[in-house]
Short mmCIF file of C-alpha atoms and ligand atoms in Angstrom, two decimals:
data_model
loop_
_atom_site.label_atom_id
_atom_site.label_comp_id
_atom_site.label_asym_id
_atom_site.label_seq_id
_atom_site.Cartn_x
_atom_site.Cartn_y
_atom_site.Cartn_z
CA MET X 1 101.09 183.17 120.13
CA ARG X 2 98.34 180.88 121.44
CA THR X 3 98.96 178.72 124.46
CA THR X 4 97.57 175.24 125.03
CA HIS X 5 97.29 172.72 127.86
CA ILE X 6 99.02 169.36 128.09
CA PRO X 7 96.32 166.94 129.31
CA GLY X 8 96.99 165.44 132.73
CA THR X 9 99.37 168.25 133.77
CA ASP X 10 99.23 171.86 134.85
CA LEU X 11 101.57 172.82 131.98
CA LYS X 12 100.30 175.60 129.72
CA PRO X 13 102.90 175.82 126.95
CA SER X 14 102.90 177.97 123.84
CA VAL X 15 101.56 176.03 120.83
CA ILE X 16 105.05 176.05 119.35
CA CYS X 17 108.03 174.63 121.22
CA LEU X 18 111.55 175.80 120.38
CA GLY X 19 114.04 173.05 119.66
CA THR X 20 117.45 173.99 121.01
CA GLY X 21 119.62 171.27 119.48
CA GLY X 22 121.99 173.82 117.95
CA MET X 23 122.11 176.31 120.81
CA GLY X 24 125.61 176.85 122.11
CA SER X 25 127.06 174.86 119.20
CA SER X 26 126.08 175.63 115.57
CA ILE X 27 124.30 178.73 116.96
CA GLU X 28 126.80 180.53 119.14
CA ARG X 29 125.89 181.68 122.63
CA GLU X 30 124.99 185.31 121.92
CA ALA X 31 122.77 184.41 118.97
CA SER X 32 121.16 181.63 121.04
CA PHE X 33 120.34 184.09 123.84
CA ALA X 34 118.85 186.50 121.27
CA MET X 35 116.65 183.74 119.81
CA LEU X 36 115.51 182.58 123.26
CA ASP X 37 114.67 186.21 124.14
CA ALA X 38 112.74 186.57 120.87
CA LEU X 39 110.75 183.42 121.64
CA VAL X 40 109.69 184.84 125.02
CA ALA X 41 108.94 188.28 123.50
CA GLN X 42 106.55 186.57 121.08
CA GLY X 43 104.70 184.66 123.81
CA GLY X 44 106.70 181.41 123.70
CA ASN X 45 107.65 179.57 126.89
CA PHE X 46 108.39 175.98 125.88
CA LEU X 47 111.89 174.60 125.16
CA ASP X 48 113.11 171.22 124.00
CA SER X 49 116.65 170.12 124.77
CA ALA X 50 118.56 166.89 125.48
CA LYS X 51 121.60 165.90 127.47
CA VAL X 52 123.14 164.48 124.29
CA TYR X 53 122.89 167.79 122.28
CA ALA X 54 125.42 168.44 120.63
CA ASP X 55 127.86 165.80 121.85
CA TRP X 56 128.63 164.73 118.28
CA LEU X 57 130.74 167.90 117.97
CA PRO X 58 134.19 168.39 119.50
CA ILE X 59 133.01 171.09 121.93
CA GLU X 60 131.87 171.20 125.57
CA ARG X 61 129.44 168.36 126.47
CA SER X 62 125.68 169.05 126.64
CA SER X 63 126.08 172.49 125.09
CA SER X 64 122.33 172.95 124.52
CA GLU X 65 121.31 172.27 128.14
CA LYS X 66 124.17 174.40 129.42
CA THR X 67 123.21 177.30 127.16
CA ILE X 68 119.61 177.16 128.40
CA GLY X 69 120.84 177.05 132.00
CA ARG X 70 123.06 180.09 131.47
CA TRP X 71 120.26 181.97 129.71
CA MET X 72 117.66 181.26 132.44
CA LYS X 73 120.16 182.33 135.08
CA ALA X 74 120.99 185.54 133.22
CA ARG X 75 117.32 186.36 132.62
CA LYS X 76 116.13 185.13 136.05
CA ASN X 77 113.15 183.52 134.33
CA ARG X 78 113.34 179.85 135.37
CA ALA X 79 109.80 179.85 136.81
CA ARG X 80 108.29 181.20 133.58
CA ILE X 81 109.89 178.67 131.25
CA ILE X 82 108.67 175.13 130.60
CA VAL X 83 111.92 173.21 130.26
CA GLY X 84 111.77 169.90 128.46
CA THR X 85 114.91 167.84 128.19
CA LYS X 86 115.72 164.29 127.26
CA GLY X 87 117.92 161.54 128.68
CA ALA X 88 118.57 157.79 128.44
CA HIS X 89 119.99 158.21 124.94
CA PRO X 90 122.34 155.43 123.80
CA ASP X 91 126.02 156.21 123.68
CA LEU X 92 126.55 157.93 120.31
CA LYS X 93 129.13 155.34 119.34
CA ALA X 94 126.78 152.43 120.17
CA MET X 95 123.32 153.48 119.06
CA ASN X 96 122.09 149.86 119.13
CA ILE X 97 122.78 149.49 122.87
CA PRO X 98 120.02 151.09 124.96
CA ARG X 99 120.85 153.00 128.14
CA MET X 100 117.72 152.64 130.24
CA SER X 101 118.76 151.07 133.56
CA PRO X 102 117.59 152.84 136.74
CA GLN X 103 121.21 153.92 137.33
CA GLU X 104 121.61 155.36 133.80
CA ILE X 105 118.34 157.26 134.11
CA GLU X 106 119.35 158.63 137.50
CA SER X 107 122.77 159.79 136.38
CA ASP X 108 121.28 161.45 133.26
CA VAL X 109 118.58 163.24 135.30
CA ASP X 110 121.17 164.55 137.76
CA ALA X 111 123.50 165.69 134.99
CA SER X 112 120.69 167.54 133.20
CA LEU X 113 119.65 169.32 136.40
CA GLU X 114 123.21 170.51 136.85
CA HIS X 115 123.58 171.66 133.23
CA LEU X 116 120.27 173.52 133.37
CA GLN X 117 121.18 175.09 136.76
CA THR X 118 117.81 174.12 138.19
CA ASP X 119 116.45 171.74 140.79
CA TYR X 120 113.50 170.52 138.71
CA ILE X 121 112.73 169.64 135.09
CA ASP X 122 109.20 170.39 133.91
CA LEU X 123 109.01 167.65 131.29
CA TYR X 124 111.58 164.87 131.17
CA TRP X 125 111.68 162.80 128.00
CA LEU X 126 113.15 159.37 127.44
CA HIS X 127 115.07 160.01 124.22
CA ARG X 128 114.69 156.42 122.99
CA ASP X 129 113.07 153.15 124.10
CA ASP X 130 114.60 149.90 125.28
CA PRO X 131 112.00 147.36 124.13
CA SER X 132 113.85 144.56 125.93
CA ARG X 133 113.06 146.19 129.29
CA PRO X 134 109.54 145.97 130.73
CA ALA X 135 107.78 149.34 130.30
CA GLY X 136 106.63 149.13 133.93
CA GLU X 137 110.21 149.00 135.19
CA ILE X 138 110.98 152.19 133.27
CA ILE X 139 107.90 153.92 134.70
CA GLU X 140 109.02 152.88 138.20
CA SER X 141 112.52 154.34 137.61
CA LEU X 142 111.10 157.68 136.49
CA ASN X 143 108.59 157.91 139.32
CA VAL X 144 111.42 157.75 141.86
CA HIS X 145 112.63 161.09 140.50
CA ILE X 146 109.12 162.53 140.34
CA LYS X 147 108.66 161.67 144.03
CA ALA X 148 112.04 163.29 144.79
CA GLY X 149 110.83 166.50 143.11
CA LYS X 150 113.46 166.41 140.35
CA LEU X 151 110.94 165.79 137.54
CA ARG X 152 107.46 167.29 137.30
CA TYR X 153 106.14 165.33 134.29
CA ILE X 154 107.50 162.64 131.99
CA GLY X 155 107.21 161.78 128.32
CA CYS X 156 108.58 159.30 125.83
CA SER X 157 110.28 159.87 122.49
CA ASN X 158 110.63 157.36 119.67
CA TRP X 159 108.40 154.77 121.33
CA ARG X 160 105.97 152.53 119.44
CA ALA X 161 102.27 152.75 120.29
CA GLU X 162 102.13 149.30 121.87
CA ARG X 163 104.96 150.14 124.26
CA ILE X 164 103.32 153.43 125.25
CA ARG X 165 100.10 151.51 125.95
CA GLN X 166 102.02 149.10 128.20
CA ALA X 167 103.70 151.97 130.11
CA GLN X 168 100.42 153.83 130.62
CA ALA X 169 98.57 150.69 131.73
CA TYR X 170 101.30 149.93 134.27
CA ALA X 171 101.24 153.49 135.60
CA SER X 172 97.49 153.54 136.04
CA THR X 173 97.26 150.12 137.73
CA HIS X 174 100.13 150.97 140.10
CA GLY X 175 99.02 154.51 141.00
CA LEU X 176 102.08 156.03 139.32
CA GLN X 177 102.52 158.93 136.95
CA GLY X 178 102.55 157.90 133.29
CA PHE X 179 103.68 159.75 130.19
CA CYS X 180 101.93 163.04 129.40
CA GLY X 181 103.35 163.34 125.90
CA ASP X 182 105.12 161.60 123.07
CA GLN X 183 107.78 162.93 120.68
CA MET X 184 107.91 161.43 117.21
CA LEU X 185 109.14 162.51 113.78
CA TRP X 186 106.09 164.16 112.23
CA SER X 187 105.33 166.96 109.82
CA LEU X 188 103.09 167.62 106.83
CA ALA X 189 105.67 165.84 104.66
CA ALA X 190 105.15 162.18 103.81
CA VAL X 191 108.00 160.09 105.24
CA ASN X 192 109.98 157.45 103.42
CA THR X 193 110.83 155.37 106.51
CA ALA X 194 113.27 153.22 104.50
CA GLY X 195 115.30 156.39 103.87
CA MET X 196 115.65 157.33 107.56
CA ALA X 197 119.32 156.98 108.44
CA ASP X 198 118.79 156.59 112.20
CA LYS X 199 116.73 153.42 112.67
CA THR X 200 116.12 154.24 116.34
CA LEU X 201 113.84 157.15 115.38
CA VAL X 202 110.09 156.56 115.20
CA ALA X 203 107.88 158.47 112.77
CA MET X 204 104.16 159.09 113.24
CA ASP X 205 102.28 156.04 111.94
CA GLU X 206 98.72 154.75 112.07
CA PRO X 207 99.05 152.90 115.42
CA LEU X 208 100.50 156.04 117.05
CA ARG X 209 97.87 158.27 115.49
CA THR X 210 95.13 155.95 116.74
CA TYR X 211 96.71 155.91 120.19
CA HIS X 212 96.80 159.72 120.39
CA THR X 213 93.28 160.08 119.02
CA ASP X 214 91.85 157.56 121.48
CA SER X 215 93.83 158.57 124.57
CA GLY X 216 94.10 162.33 123.98
CA MET X 217 97.78 162.18 124.90
CA ALA X 218 99.70 165.21 123.61
CA ALA X 219 101.94 164.75 120.57
CA ILE X 220 105.02 166.95 120.51
CA PRO X 221 106.61 166.21 117.12
CA TYR X 222 110.18 166.97 116.10
CA SER X 223 111.41 167.70 112.56
CA SER X 224 108.01 169.36 112.38
CA GLN X 225 109.01 171.41 109.36
CA ALA X 226 110.63 168.43 107.63
CA ASN X 227 113.80 170.50 107.86
CA GLY X 228 112.25 173.26 105.77
CA LEU X 229 111.41 170.85 102.92
CA PHE X 230 108.41 172.71 101.45
CA ASN X 231 109.98 176.16 101.71
CA LYS X 232 113.10 174.87 100.01
CA MET X 233 111.14 173.03 97.29
CA ALA X 234 109.03 176.15 96.66
CA VAL X 235 112.07 178.29 95.86
CA GLY X 236 113.88 175.56 93.94
CA LYS X 237 116.56 175.29 96.62
CA LEU X 238 116.54 171.50 96.68
CA LYS X 239 118.34 169.67 93.89
CA GLU X 240 117.22 166.43 95.49
CA SER X 241 114.98 165.87 98.55
CA PRO X 242 116.63 164.29 101.59
CA ALA X 243 116.07 160.49 101.52
CA THR X 244 113.59 160.70 104.44
CA TYR X 245 111.21 162.78 102.32
CA ARG X 246 112.03 161.58 98.79
CA LEU X 247 108.50 160.63 97.69
CA PRO X 248 106.38 161.88 94.77
CA GLU X 249 103.59 162.47 97.31
CA ASN X 250 105.50 165.48 98.64
CA GLU X 251 105.28 167.23 95.25
CA GLN X 252 101.51 166.80 95.50
CA ARG X 253 101.45 168.08 99.08
CA LEU X 254 103.38 171.18 98.03
CA ALA X 255 100.82 171.81 95.28
CA ARG X 256 98.06 171.61 97.89
CA ILE X 257 99.96 173.92 100.25
CA ARG X 258 100.26 176.44 97.40
CA GLN X 259 96.54 176.14 96.69
CA LEU X 260 95.62 176.72 100.33
CA ALA X 261 98.14 179.58 100.57
CA ALA X 262 96.52 181.28 97.59
CA GLU X 263 93.06 180.92 99.15
CA SER X 264 93.97 181.86 102.71
CA GLY X 265 96.92 184.25 102.47
CA LEU X 266 98.89 182.00 104.86
CA SER X 267 102.58 181.29 104.24
CA ILE X 268 104.06 177.85 103.58
CA THR X 269 105.47 177.78 107.12
CA GLN X 270 102.14 178.78 108.64
CA ILE X 271 100.33 176.04 106.73
CA ALA X 272 102.93 173.35 107.51
CA LEU X 273 102.90 174.13 111.24
CA GLY X 274 99.16 174.93 111.32
CA TYR X 275 98.55 171.43 109.98
CA LEU X 276 100.10 170.10 113.21
CA THR X 277 98.60 172.58 115.68
CA SER X 278 95.11 171.89 114.23
CA GLN X 279 95.06 168.13 114.87
CA PRO X 280 92.20 166.55 116.86
CA PHE X 281 94.55 165.92 119.82
CA VAL X 282 96.92 168.47 121.40
CA THR X 283 99.93 168.75 119.10
CA ILE X 284 102.81 171.10 119.84
CA PRO X 285 105.41 171.16 117.04
CA ILE X 286 109.05 171.54 118.03
CA VAL X 287 110.69 173.87 115.53
CA GLY X 288 114.41 173.87 114.83
CA CYS X 289 115.56 177.28 113.62
CA ARG X 290 119.07 178.14 112.52
CA ASN X 291 118.66 181.91 112.74
CA MET X 292 116.36 184.74 113.80
CA GLU X 293 114.71 184.98 110.40
CA GLN X 294 113.62 181.33 110.51
CA LEU X 295 112.50 181.71 114.12
CA THR X 296 110.32 184.75 113.34
CA ASP X 297 108.82 182.93 110.36
CA SER X 298 108.16 179.75 112.37
CA LEU X 299 106.60 181.61 115.31
CA SER X 300 104.26 183.42 112.92
CA ALA X 301 102.34 180.11 112.81
CA GLY X 302 101.49 180.43 116.50
CA ASP X 303 97.99 181.80 115.91
CA VAL X 304 97.04 179.72 112.88
CA VAL X 305 94.03 177.41 113.16
CA LEU X 306 93.10 175.26 110.16
CA SER X 307 89.72 173.59 109.80
CA PRO X 308 89.42 169.77 109.86
CA ALA X 309 88.56 169.98 106.15
CA GLN X 310 91.77 171.93 105.41
CA VAL X 311 93.85 169.45 107.42
CA ARG X 312 92.28 166.58 105.47
CA TYR X 313 92.82 168.34 102.15
CA LEU X 314 96.52 168.92 102.86
CA GLU X 315 97.09 165.32 103.73
CA THR X 316 94.88 163.51 101.24
CA GLY X 317 93.78 166.00 98.60
CA GLN X 318 90.14 165.26 99.45
CA VAL X 319 87.90 168.32 99.62
N1 NAP P 1 113.19 163.38 120.10
C1 NAP P 1 114.06 163.25 119.13
O1 NAP P 1 114.59 162.15 118.89
C2 NAP P 1 114.45 164.43 118.30
C3 NAP P 1 115.07 164.25 117.07
C4 NAP P 1 115.39 165.37 116.30
C5 NAP P 1 115.09 166.64 116.78
N2 NAP P 1 114.50 166.80 118.00
C6 NAP P 1 114.17 168.17 118.52
O2 NAP P 1 113.44 168.85 117.56
C7 NAP P 1 114.10 170.08 117.23
C8 NAP P 1 113.78 170.43 115.83
O3 NAP P 1 114.14 169.38 114.94
P1 NAP P 1 114.57 169.72 113.47
O4 NAP P 1 115.72 170.66 113.50
O5 NAP P 1 114.69 168.44 112.74
O6 NAP P 1 113.21 170.53 113.00
P2 NAP P 1 112.77 171.27 111.71
O7 NAP P 1 112.13 172.55 112.17
O8 NAP P 1 111.94 170.37 110.87
O9 NAP P 1 114.10 171.56 110.87
C9 NAP P 1 114.95 172.65 111.12
C10 NAP P 1 115.54 173.14 109.82
O10 NAP P 1 114.46 173.53 108.97
C11 NAP P 1 114.82 174.67 108.23
N3 NAP P 1 113.90 175.73 108.64
C12 NAP P 1 113.48 176.03 109.89
N4 NAP P 1 112.63 177.05 109.89
C13 NAP P 1 112.50 177.42 108.59
C14 NAP P 1 111.75 178.42 107.95
N5 NAP P 1 110.95 179.23 108.65
N6 NAP P 1 111.85 178.52 106.61
C15 NAP P 1 112.66 177.67 105.90
N7 NAP P 1 113.40 176.70 106.47
C16 NAP P 1 113.32 176.59 107.80
C17 NAP P 1 116.25 174.99 108.55
O11 NAP P 1 117.06 174.29 107.60
P3 NAP P 1 118.45 174.92 107.10
O12 NAP P 1 119.36 174.88 108.28
O13 NAP P 1 118.84 173.99 105.97
O14 NAP P 1 118.14 176.31 106.63
C18 NAP P 1 116.40 174.38 109.95
O15 NAP P 1 117.72 174.07 110.27
C19 NAP P 1 115.57 169.87 117.59
O16 NAP P 1 116.26 171.06 117.88
C20 NAP P 1 115.39 169.03 118.83
O17 NAP P 1 115.08 169.88 119.95
C21 NAP P 1 114.15 165.73 118.75
#
């Protein structure tokens, strides 16, 4: 699998990041370890977790982070893994109340370090935004932990372009570290934002795309396979598309994927993920895989490079 470079950092992650939301919960520990081993065996080194995963289930808290911590300890590979995890998520029972005070950030950072059994986090993500709080104050809070050596780099997730601009401007005028990446909902599938159940999620839109194009900031999208939408449509496994992707445009995109697959010999997965890894700014899709078969299939996209014309064709149908 190819590796890339996150601008403004010394991080050289694999071009595909493994999402670990289900590790230690819907994917039991042994199977999680096997999938993490398989990622490394295939040249992967980049993980995405969050303190809140999978606290919606009646099991041990922070099962994803704890599973990664146990795996890194068992494999003695902490130094070779780029660990990304997220904090400052609202309480699951009060999603409309942000948790972004300096104290909440500090207690989340410390808890994640403990779960991961490490003394530093390579890339710490703010899971959500709190638009009522000045972006500069949030940057200040995070830089305290960078200076203390707990965090190496920071990123934001589900932030609007204007807020990212404010955070980056504050960081640069105050000599502080800003965000090196942004996580948003983004895949080759067209998104019906009105159908998104969680209104605190932010999908890729034109202002964000312009921001990434102009600034060169890395995009690290989640739901990068639209939850397997095109593979499922292709084999007639979907009676009805999930509301987030229920748009006639996605039928047309599947037709274009099929056309490109026929011409190139690439699989649906390789085209869907290659669309992201071939963007004009560094884009590292986070894949969520339920089993080894899906993981192997998803990682097979790690060497795919599509041309700008192919990327344009997939999205717009223009040749
Ligand atoms: N920052 C945020 O707010 C945020 C939000 C959501 C997720 N995330 C991160 O992103 C990760 C991935 O998100 P996601 O699970 O939504 O991503 P995803 O890769 O779009 O969806 C995963 C689902 O796609 C299907 N799938 C995966 N690989 C497949 C393949 N090769 N062929 C066919 N179907 C395949 C499976 O569905 P089935 O189970 O139906 O087979 C799988 O459960 C999470 O683990 C988490 O780390 C971050």
